[in-house]
Coordinates of C-alpha atoms and ligand atoms in Angstrom, one line a residue:
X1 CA 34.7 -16.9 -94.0
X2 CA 34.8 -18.7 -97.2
X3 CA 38.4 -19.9 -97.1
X4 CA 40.5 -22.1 -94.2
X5 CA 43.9 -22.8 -94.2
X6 CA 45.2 -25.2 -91.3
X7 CA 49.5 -25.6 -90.9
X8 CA 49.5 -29.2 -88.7
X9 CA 53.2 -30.5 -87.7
X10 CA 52.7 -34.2 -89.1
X11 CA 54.1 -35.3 -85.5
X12 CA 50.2 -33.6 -84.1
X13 CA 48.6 -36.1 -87.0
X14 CA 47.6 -39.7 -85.3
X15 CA 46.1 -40.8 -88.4
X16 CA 45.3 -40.0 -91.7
X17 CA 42.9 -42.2 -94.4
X18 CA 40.8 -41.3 -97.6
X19 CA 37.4 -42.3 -97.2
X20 CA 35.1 -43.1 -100.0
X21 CA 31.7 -40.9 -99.4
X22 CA 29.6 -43.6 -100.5
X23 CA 26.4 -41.2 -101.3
X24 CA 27.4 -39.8 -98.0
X25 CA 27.6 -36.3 -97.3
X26 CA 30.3 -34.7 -95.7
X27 CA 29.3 -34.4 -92.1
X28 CA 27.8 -37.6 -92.4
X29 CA 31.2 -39.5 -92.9
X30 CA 33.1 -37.1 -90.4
X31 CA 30.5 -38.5 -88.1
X32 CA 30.9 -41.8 -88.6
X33 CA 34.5 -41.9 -88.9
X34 CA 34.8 -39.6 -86.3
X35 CA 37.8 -37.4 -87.7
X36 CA 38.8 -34.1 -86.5
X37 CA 39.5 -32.4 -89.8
X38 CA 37.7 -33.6 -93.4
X39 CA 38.6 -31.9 -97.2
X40 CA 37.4 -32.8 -100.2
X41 CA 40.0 -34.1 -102.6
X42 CA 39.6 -36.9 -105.3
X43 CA 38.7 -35.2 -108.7
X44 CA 36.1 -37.8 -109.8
X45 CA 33.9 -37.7 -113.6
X46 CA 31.2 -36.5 -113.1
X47 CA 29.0 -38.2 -115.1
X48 CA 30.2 -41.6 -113.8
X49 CA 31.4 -40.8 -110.4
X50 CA 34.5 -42.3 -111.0
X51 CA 37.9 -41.2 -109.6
X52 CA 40.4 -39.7 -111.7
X53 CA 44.2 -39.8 -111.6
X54 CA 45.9 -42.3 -109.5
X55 CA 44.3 -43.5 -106.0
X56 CA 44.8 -45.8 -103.5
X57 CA 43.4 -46.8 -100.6
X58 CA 45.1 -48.7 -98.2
X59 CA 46.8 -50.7 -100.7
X60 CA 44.2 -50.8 -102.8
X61 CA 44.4 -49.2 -106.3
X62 CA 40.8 -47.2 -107.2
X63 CA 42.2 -45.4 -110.4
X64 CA 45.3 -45.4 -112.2
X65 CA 45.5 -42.2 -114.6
X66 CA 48.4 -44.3 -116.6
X67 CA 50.7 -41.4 -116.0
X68 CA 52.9 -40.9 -112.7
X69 CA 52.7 -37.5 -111.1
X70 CA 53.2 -35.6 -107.5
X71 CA 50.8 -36.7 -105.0
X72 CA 50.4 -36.7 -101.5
X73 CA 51.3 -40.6 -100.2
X74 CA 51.6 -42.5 -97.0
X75 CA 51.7 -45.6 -94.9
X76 CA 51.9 -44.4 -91.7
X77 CA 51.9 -40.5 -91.4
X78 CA 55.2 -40.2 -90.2
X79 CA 56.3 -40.7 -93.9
X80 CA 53.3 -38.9 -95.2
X81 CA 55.2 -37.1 -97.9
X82 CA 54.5 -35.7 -101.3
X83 CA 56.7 -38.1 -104.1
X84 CA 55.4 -39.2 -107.6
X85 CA 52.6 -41.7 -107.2
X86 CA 52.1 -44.5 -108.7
X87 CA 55.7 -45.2 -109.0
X88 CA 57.3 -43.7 -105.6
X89 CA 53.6 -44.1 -104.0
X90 CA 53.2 -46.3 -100.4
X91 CA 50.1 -47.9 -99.3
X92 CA 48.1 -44.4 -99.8
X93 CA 48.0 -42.0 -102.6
X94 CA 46.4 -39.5 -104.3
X95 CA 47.4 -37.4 -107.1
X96 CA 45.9 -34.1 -108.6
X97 CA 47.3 -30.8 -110.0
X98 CA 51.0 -30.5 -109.6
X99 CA 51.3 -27.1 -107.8
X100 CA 54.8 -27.4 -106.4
X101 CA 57.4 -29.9 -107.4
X102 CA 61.1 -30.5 -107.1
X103 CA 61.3 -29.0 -110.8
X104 CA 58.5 -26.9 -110.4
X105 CA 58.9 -24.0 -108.2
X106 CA 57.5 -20.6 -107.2
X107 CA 56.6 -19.2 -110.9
X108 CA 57.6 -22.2 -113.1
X109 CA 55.1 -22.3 -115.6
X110 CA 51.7 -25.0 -114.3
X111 CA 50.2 -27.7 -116.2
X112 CA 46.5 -28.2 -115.9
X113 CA 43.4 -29.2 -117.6
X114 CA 41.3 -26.3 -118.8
X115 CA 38.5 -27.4 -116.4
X116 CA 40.9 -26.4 -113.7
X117 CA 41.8 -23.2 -114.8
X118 CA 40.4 -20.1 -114.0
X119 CA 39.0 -18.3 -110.3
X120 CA 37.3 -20.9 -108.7
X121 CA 37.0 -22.7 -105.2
X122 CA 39.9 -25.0 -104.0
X123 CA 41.0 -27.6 -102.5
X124 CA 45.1 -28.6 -101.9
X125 CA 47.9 -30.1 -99.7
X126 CA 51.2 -28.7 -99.1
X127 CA 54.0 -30.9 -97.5
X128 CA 56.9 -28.0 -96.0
X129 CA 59.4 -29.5 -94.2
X130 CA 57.4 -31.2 -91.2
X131 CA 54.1 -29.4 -91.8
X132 CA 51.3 -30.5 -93.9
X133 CA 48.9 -27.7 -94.6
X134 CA 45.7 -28.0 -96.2
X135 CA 43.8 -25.3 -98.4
X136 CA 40.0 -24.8 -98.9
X137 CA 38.0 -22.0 -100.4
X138 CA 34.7 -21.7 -101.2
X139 CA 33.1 -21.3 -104.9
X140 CA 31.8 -18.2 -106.2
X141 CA 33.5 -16.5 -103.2
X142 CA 36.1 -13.6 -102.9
X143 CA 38.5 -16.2 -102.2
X144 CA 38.0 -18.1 -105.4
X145 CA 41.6 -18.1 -107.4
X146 CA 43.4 -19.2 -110.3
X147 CA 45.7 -22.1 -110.1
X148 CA 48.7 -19.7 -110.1
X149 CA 47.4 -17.4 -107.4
X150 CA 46.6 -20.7 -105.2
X151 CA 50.5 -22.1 -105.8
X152 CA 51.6 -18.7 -104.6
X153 CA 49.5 -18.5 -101.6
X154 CA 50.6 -21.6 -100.7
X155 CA 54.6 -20.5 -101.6
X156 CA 54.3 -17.9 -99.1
X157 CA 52.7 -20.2 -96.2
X158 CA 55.5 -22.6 -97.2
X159 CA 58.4 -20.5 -96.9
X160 CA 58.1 -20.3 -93.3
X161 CA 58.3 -23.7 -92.8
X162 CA 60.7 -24.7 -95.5
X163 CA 62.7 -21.2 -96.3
X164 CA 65.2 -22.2 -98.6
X165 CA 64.4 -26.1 -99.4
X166 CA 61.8 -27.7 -101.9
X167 CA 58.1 -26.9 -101.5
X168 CA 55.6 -29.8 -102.6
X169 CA 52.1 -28.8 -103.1
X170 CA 49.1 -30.8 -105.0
X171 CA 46.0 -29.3 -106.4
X172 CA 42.7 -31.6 -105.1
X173 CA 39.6 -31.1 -106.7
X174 CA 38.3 -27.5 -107.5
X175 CA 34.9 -25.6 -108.2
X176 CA 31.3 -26.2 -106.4
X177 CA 32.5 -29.4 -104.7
X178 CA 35.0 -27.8 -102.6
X179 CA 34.2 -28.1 -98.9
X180 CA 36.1 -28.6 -95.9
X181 CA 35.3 -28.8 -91.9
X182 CA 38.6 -28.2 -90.2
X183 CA 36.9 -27.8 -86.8
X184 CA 36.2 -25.1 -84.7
X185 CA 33.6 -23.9 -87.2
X186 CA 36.7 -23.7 -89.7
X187 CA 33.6 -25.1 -92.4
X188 CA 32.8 -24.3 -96.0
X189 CA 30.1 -26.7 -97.1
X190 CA 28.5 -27.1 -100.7
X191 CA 25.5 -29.2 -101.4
X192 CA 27.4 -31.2 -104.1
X193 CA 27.8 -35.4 -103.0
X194 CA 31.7 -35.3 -103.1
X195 CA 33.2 -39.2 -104.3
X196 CA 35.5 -39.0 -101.4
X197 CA 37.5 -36.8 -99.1
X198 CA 40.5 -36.7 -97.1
X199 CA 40.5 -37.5 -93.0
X200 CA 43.1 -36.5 -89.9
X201 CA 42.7 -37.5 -86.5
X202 CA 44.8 -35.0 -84.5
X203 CA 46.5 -35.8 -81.1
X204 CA 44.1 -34.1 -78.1
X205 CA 46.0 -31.8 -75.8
X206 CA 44.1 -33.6 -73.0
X207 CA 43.8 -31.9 -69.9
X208 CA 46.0 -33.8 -67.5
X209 CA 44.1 -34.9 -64.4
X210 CA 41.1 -35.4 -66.5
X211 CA 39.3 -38.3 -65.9
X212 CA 42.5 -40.5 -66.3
X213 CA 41.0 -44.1 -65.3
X214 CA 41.2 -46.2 -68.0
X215 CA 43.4 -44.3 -70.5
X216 CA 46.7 -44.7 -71.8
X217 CA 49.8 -42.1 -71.2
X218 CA 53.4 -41.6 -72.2
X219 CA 56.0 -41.0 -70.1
X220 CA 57.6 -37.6 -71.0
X221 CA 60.5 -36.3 -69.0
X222 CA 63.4 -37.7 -70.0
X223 CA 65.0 -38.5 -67.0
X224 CA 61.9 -41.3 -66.8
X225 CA 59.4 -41.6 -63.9
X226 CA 59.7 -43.3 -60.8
X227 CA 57.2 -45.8 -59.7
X228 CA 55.7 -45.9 -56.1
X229 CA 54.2 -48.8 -54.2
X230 CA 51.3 -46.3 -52.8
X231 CA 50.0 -43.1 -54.5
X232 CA 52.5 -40.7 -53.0
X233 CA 56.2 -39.5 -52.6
X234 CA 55.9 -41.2 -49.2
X235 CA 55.5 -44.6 -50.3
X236 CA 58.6 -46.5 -51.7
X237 CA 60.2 -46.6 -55.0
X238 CA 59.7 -50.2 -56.9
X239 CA 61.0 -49.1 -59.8
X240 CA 60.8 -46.5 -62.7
X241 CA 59.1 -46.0 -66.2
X242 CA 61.9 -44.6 -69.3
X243 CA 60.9 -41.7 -71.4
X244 CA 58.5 -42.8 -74.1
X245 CA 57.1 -46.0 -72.3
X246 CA 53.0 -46.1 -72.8
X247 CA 51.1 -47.2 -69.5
X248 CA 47.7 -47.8 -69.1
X249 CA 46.1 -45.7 -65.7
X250 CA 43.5 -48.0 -64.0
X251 CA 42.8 -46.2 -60.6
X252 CA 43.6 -42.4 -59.4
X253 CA 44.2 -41.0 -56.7
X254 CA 45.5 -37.2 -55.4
X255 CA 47.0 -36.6 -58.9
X256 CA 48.6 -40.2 -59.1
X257 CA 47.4 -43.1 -61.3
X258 CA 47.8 -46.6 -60.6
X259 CA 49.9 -48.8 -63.7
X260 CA 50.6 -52.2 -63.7
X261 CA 53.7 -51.8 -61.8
X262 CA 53.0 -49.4 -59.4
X263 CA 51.9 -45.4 -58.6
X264 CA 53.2 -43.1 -61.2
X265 CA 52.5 -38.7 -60.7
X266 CA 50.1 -38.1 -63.5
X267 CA 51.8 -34.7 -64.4
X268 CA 54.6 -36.5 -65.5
X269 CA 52.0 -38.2 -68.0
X270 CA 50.8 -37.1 -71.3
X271 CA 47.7 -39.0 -72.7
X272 CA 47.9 -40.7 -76.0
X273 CA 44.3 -41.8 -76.3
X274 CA 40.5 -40.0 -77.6
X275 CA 37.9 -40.5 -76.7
X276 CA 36.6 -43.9 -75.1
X277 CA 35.1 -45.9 -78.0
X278 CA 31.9 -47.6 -78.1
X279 CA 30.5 -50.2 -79.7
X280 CA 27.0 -49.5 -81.7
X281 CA 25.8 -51.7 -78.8
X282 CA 27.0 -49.7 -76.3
X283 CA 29.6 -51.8 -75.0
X284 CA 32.5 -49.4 -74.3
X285 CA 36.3 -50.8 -75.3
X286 CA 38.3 -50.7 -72.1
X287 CA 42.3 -50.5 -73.1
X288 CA 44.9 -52.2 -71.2
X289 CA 48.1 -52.3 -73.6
X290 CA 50.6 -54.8 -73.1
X291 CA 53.7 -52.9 -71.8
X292 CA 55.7 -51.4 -74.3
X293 CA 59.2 -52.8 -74.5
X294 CA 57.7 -56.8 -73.8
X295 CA 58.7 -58.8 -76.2
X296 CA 55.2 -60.1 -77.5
X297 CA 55.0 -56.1 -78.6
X298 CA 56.6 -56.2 -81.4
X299 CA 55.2 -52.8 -82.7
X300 CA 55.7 -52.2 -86.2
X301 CA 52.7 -51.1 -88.5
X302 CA 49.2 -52.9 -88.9
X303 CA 47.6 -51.4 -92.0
X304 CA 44.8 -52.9 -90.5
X305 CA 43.4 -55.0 -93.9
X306 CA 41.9 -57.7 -92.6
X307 CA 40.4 -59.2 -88.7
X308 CA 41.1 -62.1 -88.2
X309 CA 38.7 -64.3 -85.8
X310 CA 39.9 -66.6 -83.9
X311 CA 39.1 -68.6 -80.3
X312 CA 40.7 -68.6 -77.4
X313 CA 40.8 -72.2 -76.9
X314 CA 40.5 -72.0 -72.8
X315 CA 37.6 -73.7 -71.7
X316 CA 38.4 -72.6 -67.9
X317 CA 35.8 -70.8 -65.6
X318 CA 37.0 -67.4 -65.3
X319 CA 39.3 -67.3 -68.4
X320 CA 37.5 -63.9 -69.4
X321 CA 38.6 -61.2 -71.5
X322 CA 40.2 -59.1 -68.7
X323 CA 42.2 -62.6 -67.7
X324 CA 43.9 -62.9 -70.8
X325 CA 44.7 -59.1 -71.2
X326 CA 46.2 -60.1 -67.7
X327 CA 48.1 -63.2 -69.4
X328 CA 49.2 -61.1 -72.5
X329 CA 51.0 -58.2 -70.2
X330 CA 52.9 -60.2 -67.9
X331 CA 55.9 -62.8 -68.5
X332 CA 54.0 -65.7 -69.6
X333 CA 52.6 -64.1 -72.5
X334 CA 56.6 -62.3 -73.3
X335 CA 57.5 -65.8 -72.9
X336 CA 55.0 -67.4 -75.0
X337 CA 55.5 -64.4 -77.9
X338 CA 51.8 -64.6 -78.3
X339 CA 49.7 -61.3 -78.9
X340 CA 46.6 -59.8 -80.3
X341 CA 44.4 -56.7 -80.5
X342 CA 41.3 -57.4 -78.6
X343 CA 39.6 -60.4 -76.4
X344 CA 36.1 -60.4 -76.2
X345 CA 34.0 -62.1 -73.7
X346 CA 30.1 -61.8 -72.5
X347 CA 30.6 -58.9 -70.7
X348 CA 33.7 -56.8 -72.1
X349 CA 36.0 -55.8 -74.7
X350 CA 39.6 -55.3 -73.4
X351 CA 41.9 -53.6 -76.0
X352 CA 45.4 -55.3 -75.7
X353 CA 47.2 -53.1 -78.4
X354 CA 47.0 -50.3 -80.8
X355 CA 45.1 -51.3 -83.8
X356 CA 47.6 -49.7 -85.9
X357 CA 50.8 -52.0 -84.3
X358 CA 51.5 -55.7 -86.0
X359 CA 51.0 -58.7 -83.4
X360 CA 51.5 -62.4 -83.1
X361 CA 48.8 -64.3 -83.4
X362 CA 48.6 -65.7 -86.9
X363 CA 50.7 -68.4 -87.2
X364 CA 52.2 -67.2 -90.4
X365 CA 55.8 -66.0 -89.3
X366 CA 56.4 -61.9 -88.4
X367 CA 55.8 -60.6 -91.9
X368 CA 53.3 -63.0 -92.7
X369 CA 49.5 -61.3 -93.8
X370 CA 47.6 -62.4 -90.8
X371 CA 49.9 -61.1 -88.3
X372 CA 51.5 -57.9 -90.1
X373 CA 48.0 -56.7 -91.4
X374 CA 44.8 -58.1 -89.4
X375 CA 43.3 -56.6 -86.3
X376 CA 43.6 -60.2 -83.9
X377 CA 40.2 -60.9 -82.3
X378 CA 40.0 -63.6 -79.8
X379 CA 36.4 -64.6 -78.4
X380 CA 36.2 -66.3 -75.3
X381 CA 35.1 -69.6 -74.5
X382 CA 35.5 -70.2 -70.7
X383 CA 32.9 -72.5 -69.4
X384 CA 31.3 -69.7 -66.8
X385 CA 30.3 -67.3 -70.3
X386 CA 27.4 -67.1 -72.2
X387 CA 29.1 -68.1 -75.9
X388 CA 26.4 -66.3 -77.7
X389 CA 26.8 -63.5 -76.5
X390 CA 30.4 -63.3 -76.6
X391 CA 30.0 -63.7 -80.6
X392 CA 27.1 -61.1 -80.5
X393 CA 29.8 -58.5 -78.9
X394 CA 32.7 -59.8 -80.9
X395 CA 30.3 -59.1 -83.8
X396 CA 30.0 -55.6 -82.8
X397 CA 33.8 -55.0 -82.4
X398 CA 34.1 -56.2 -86.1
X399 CA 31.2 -53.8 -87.3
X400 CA 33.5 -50.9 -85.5
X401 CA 36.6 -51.5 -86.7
X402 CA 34.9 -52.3 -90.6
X403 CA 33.7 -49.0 -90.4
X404 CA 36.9 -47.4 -88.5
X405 CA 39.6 -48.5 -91.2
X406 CA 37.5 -49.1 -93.9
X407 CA 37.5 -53.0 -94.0
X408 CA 34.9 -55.4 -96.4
X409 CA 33.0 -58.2 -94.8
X410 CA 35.1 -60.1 -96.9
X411 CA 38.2 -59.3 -95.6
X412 CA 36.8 -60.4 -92.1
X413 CA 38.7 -63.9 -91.6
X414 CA 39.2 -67.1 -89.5
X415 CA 42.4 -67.9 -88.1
X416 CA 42.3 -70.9 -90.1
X417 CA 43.2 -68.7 -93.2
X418 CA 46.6 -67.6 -92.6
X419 CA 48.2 -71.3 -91.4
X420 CA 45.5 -74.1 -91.3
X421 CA 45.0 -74.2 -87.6
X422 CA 41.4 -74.9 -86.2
X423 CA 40.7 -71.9 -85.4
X424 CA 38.2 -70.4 -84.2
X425 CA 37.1 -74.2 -83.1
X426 CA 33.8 -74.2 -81.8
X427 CA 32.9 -71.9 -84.8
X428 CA 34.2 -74.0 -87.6
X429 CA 32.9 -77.3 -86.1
X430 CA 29.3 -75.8 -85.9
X431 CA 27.5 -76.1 -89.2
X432 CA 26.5 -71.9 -90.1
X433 CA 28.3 -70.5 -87.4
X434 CA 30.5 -68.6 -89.4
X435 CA 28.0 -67.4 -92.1
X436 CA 26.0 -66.4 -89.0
X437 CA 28.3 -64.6 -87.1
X438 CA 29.1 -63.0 -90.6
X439 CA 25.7 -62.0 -91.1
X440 CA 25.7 -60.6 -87.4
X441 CA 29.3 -58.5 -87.9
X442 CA 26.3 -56.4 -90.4
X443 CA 27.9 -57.8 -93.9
X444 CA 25.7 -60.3 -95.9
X445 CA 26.1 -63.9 -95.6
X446 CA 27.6 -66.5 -97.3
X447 CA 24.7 -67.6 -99.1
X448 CA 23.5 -64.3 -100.2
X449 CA 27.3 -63.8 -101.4
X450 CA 26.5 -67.2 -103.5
X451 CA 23.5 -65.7 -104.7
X452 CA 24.2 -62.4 -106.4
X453 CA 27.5 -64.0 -107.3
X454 CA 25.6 -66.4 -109.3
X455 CA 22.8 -64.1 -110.0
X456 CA 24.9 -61.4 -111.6
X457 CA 27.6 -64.3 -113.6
X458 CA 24.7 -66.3 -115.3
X459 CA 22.1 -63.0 -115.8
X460 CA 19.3 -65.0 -114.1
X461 CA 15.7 -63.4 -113.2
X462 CA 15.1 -63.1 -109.0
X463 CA 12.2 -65.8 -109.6
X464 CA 15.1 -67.9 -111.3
X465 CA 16.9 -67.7 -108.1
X466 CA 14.6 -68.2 -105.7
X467 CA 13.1 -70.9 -107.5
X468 CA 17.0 -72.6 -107.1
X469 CA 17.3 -71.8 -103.8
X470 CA 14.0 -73.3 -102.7
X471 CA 15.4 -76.6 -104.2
X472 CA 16.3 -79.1 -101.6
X473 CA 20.4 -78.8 -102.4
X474 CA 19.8 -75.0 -104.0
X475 CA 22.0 -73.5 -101.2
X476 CA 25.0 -76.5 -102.2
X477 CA 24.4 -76.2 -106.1
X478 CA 24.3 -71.9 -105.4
X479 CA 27.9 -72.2 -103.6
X480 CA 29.7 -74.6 -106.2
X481 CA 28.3 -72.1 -109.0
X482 CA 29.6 -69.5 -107.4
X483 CA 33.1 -70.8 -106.6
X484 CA 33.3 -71.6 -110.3
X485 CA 35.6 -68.5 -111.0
Ligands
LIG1 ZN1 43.4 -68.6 -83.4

């Protein structure tokens, strides 16, 4: 087959990002992003690499074309939506070939660059009523098409979706480049380095039963669940679970999983989670959300820009990861209206929320940066832990989640950032802790920040520099240069 076409009701779609390739190719970043479907899109020069039109990535502008046109935007992918980007654009864009516009209908005349025209292989996304549907064909193929022929193929997929409303469809990138794997073997590769492509994690139609220990559901019926003090219609109701409400199953047993509050029937569950994650030290992430509906969940959506580091201040024996999970889901923490993401100790990473959901643990009011767009991590200090190694797992949490949403080194932060509190403490009161534990999250250190900064701003020779930083004071002298914007 040289051409796949997938129709995906945006409500199947957990996530969507554009991922810069990097000098990747493109089953190496749907490896390591771990997507289920991957497009190429951006149309990028070819002689510099550089993207052209208008992009951003979360939040981030990587080209402006200077000109406002249709392209497919987001911020969370319920509002995924094709509208005129820069201008109309949310925290993710992408423009490219208008295909399909409010003014620009089934056989309205298109506008393209002559590089565009002609038969060749394609890439595009429709948006039809609650369906996105993305296009890809394969160069030099039978399914190679002109602009015009592509717009009416996708006219005709459209219609069923949308029959009498506006169709919005954007042309991607075109010729050789165009490759896809939709899953399922759905795959047309091409030996061409791409600059970046387009990435959808798709819910799992997990098969209920299914190892369920350690996942998280949703209730579906709507009449809610009942919860039972024992794994079993013959043990008492204590209480019941409304439609929507996300649990976390810890035990099973006969078809019934074990929640905080009691025994629920696991086919009245639908699981909302993939695939456990790992760490690339093969610590796995257990998840144990705070209840949805406490207070200290406020939901609301993380664009995940930043991690924020903090400590967790409890010098106790015992005050472990899986002890403060306990802390954040029951009425103390509601009380306290504290929450984060993930708490770390020597042994285990417990997942208190969805990365993609805002939490309190900044310091900086609800809408503040640090608690509306960081990923809160808290590493534990209890006196019975092994410190070290607690940094040395927190460190491989960061590396994850740098790589999951796409996040610099730079944008990994202390607490201290976002309100002035001391925070994390034993970090920031240890001289080279943070550089260190920098330097261990896989990004380069302080210093060697200092040095290319300077490096590159002055046009020195490497013997130059390492000539200053073998100077008694060369690391001091390195920094204040470099701060010297
Ligand atoms: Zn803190």
């Amino acid at each position: 087959m040289s051409k796949y076409i997938t129709e995906t009701p945006l409500e199947q779609i957990v996530r969507a990002e554009l991922v810069e390739a990097k000098g990747r190719s493109m089953s190496q970043v749907k490896t390591a992003v771990g997507c289920d479907q991957i497009i190429n899109c951006w149309f990028y020069n070819m002689s510099t690499g550089r993207p052209v039109g208008n992009l951003r990535i979360k939040g981030v502008v990587k080209a402006n074309a200077g000109w406002s046109g249709y392209g497919l935007t987001w911020d969370a992918v319920a509002d995924m939506r094709l509208a005129l980007v820069p201008v109309q654009g949310g925290e993710n864009y992408l423009s490219g070939v208008e295909l399909l516009t409010p003014s620009r209908q089934e056989g309205a005349k298109l506008s393209y660059d002559a590089a565009y025209g002609g038969r060749r292989g394609r890439s595009a996304a429709m948006i039809a009523g609650d369906t996105l549907v993305l296009y890809c064909s394969g160069d030099g193929t039978g399914d190679a098409k002109t602009p015009e022929a592509l717009r009416d193929e996708l006219a005709a997929i459209g219609r069923k979706y949308e029959p009498s409303g506006t169709l919005y469809a954007t042309g991607w990138d075109s010729g050789g480049s165009s490759q896809c794997d939709f899953g399922g073997g759905q795959k047309i590769t091409s030996s061409r380095k791409v600059a970046g492509y387009f990435c959808l994690w798709l819910e799992k139609d997990e098969q209920k039963g299914d190892r369920p220990v350690g996942r998280q559901y949703k209730v579906t019926p709507s009449v809610g669940v009942n919860i039972r003090s024992g794994p079993g219609t013959g043990y008492s109701k204590v209480g019941a679970y409304a439609c929507g409400t996300v649990v976390a199953v810890t035990a099973a047993q006969g078809g019934w999983g074990q929640t905080a509050k009691g025994w629920v029937a696991l086919e009245y569950l639908e699981a909302v989670e993939g695939a456990q994650r790992t760490t690339d030290t093969g610590m796995k992430i257990r998840t144990a959300y705070i209840d949805a509906g406490r207070k200290n969940r406020p939901g609301g959506i993380n664009p995940c820009r930043y991690i924020t580091i903090h400590e967790t201040g409890n010098k106790a024996s015992g005050a472990d990861a899986e002890a403060h999970g306990a802390y954040l889901n029951s009425s103390a923490g509601e009380a306290d209206l504290v929450s984060w993401h993930y708490t770390v100790d020597d042994h285990a990473i417990v997942q208190h929320l969805p990365d993609g959901e805002t939490a309190y643990h900044a310091g900086d009011g609800k809408a503040g940066t640090g608690n509306a767009q960081s990923i809160g991590i808290e590493i534990c200090v209890n006196a019975d832990g092994d410190f070290a190694k607690a940094k040395a797992n927190a460190a491989a949490l960061v590396r994850l989640l740098m790589e999951e949403h796409g996040i610099p080194i730079a944008n990994v932060v202390q607490h201290n950032r976002w309100n002035g509190k001391d925070c994390p403490y034993t970090i920031r009161h240890t001289a080279g802790a943070w550089e260190a534990f920098l330097a261990l999250c896989g990004g380069e250190s302080a210093a060697e920040t200092d040095r290319k900064t300077v490096q590159e701003r002055f046009g020195l020779a490497d013997e130059t520099m390492d000539y200053l930083e073998a100077y008694k004071y060369g690391a001091d002298l390195l920094k204040k240069l470099a701060e010297r914007g």
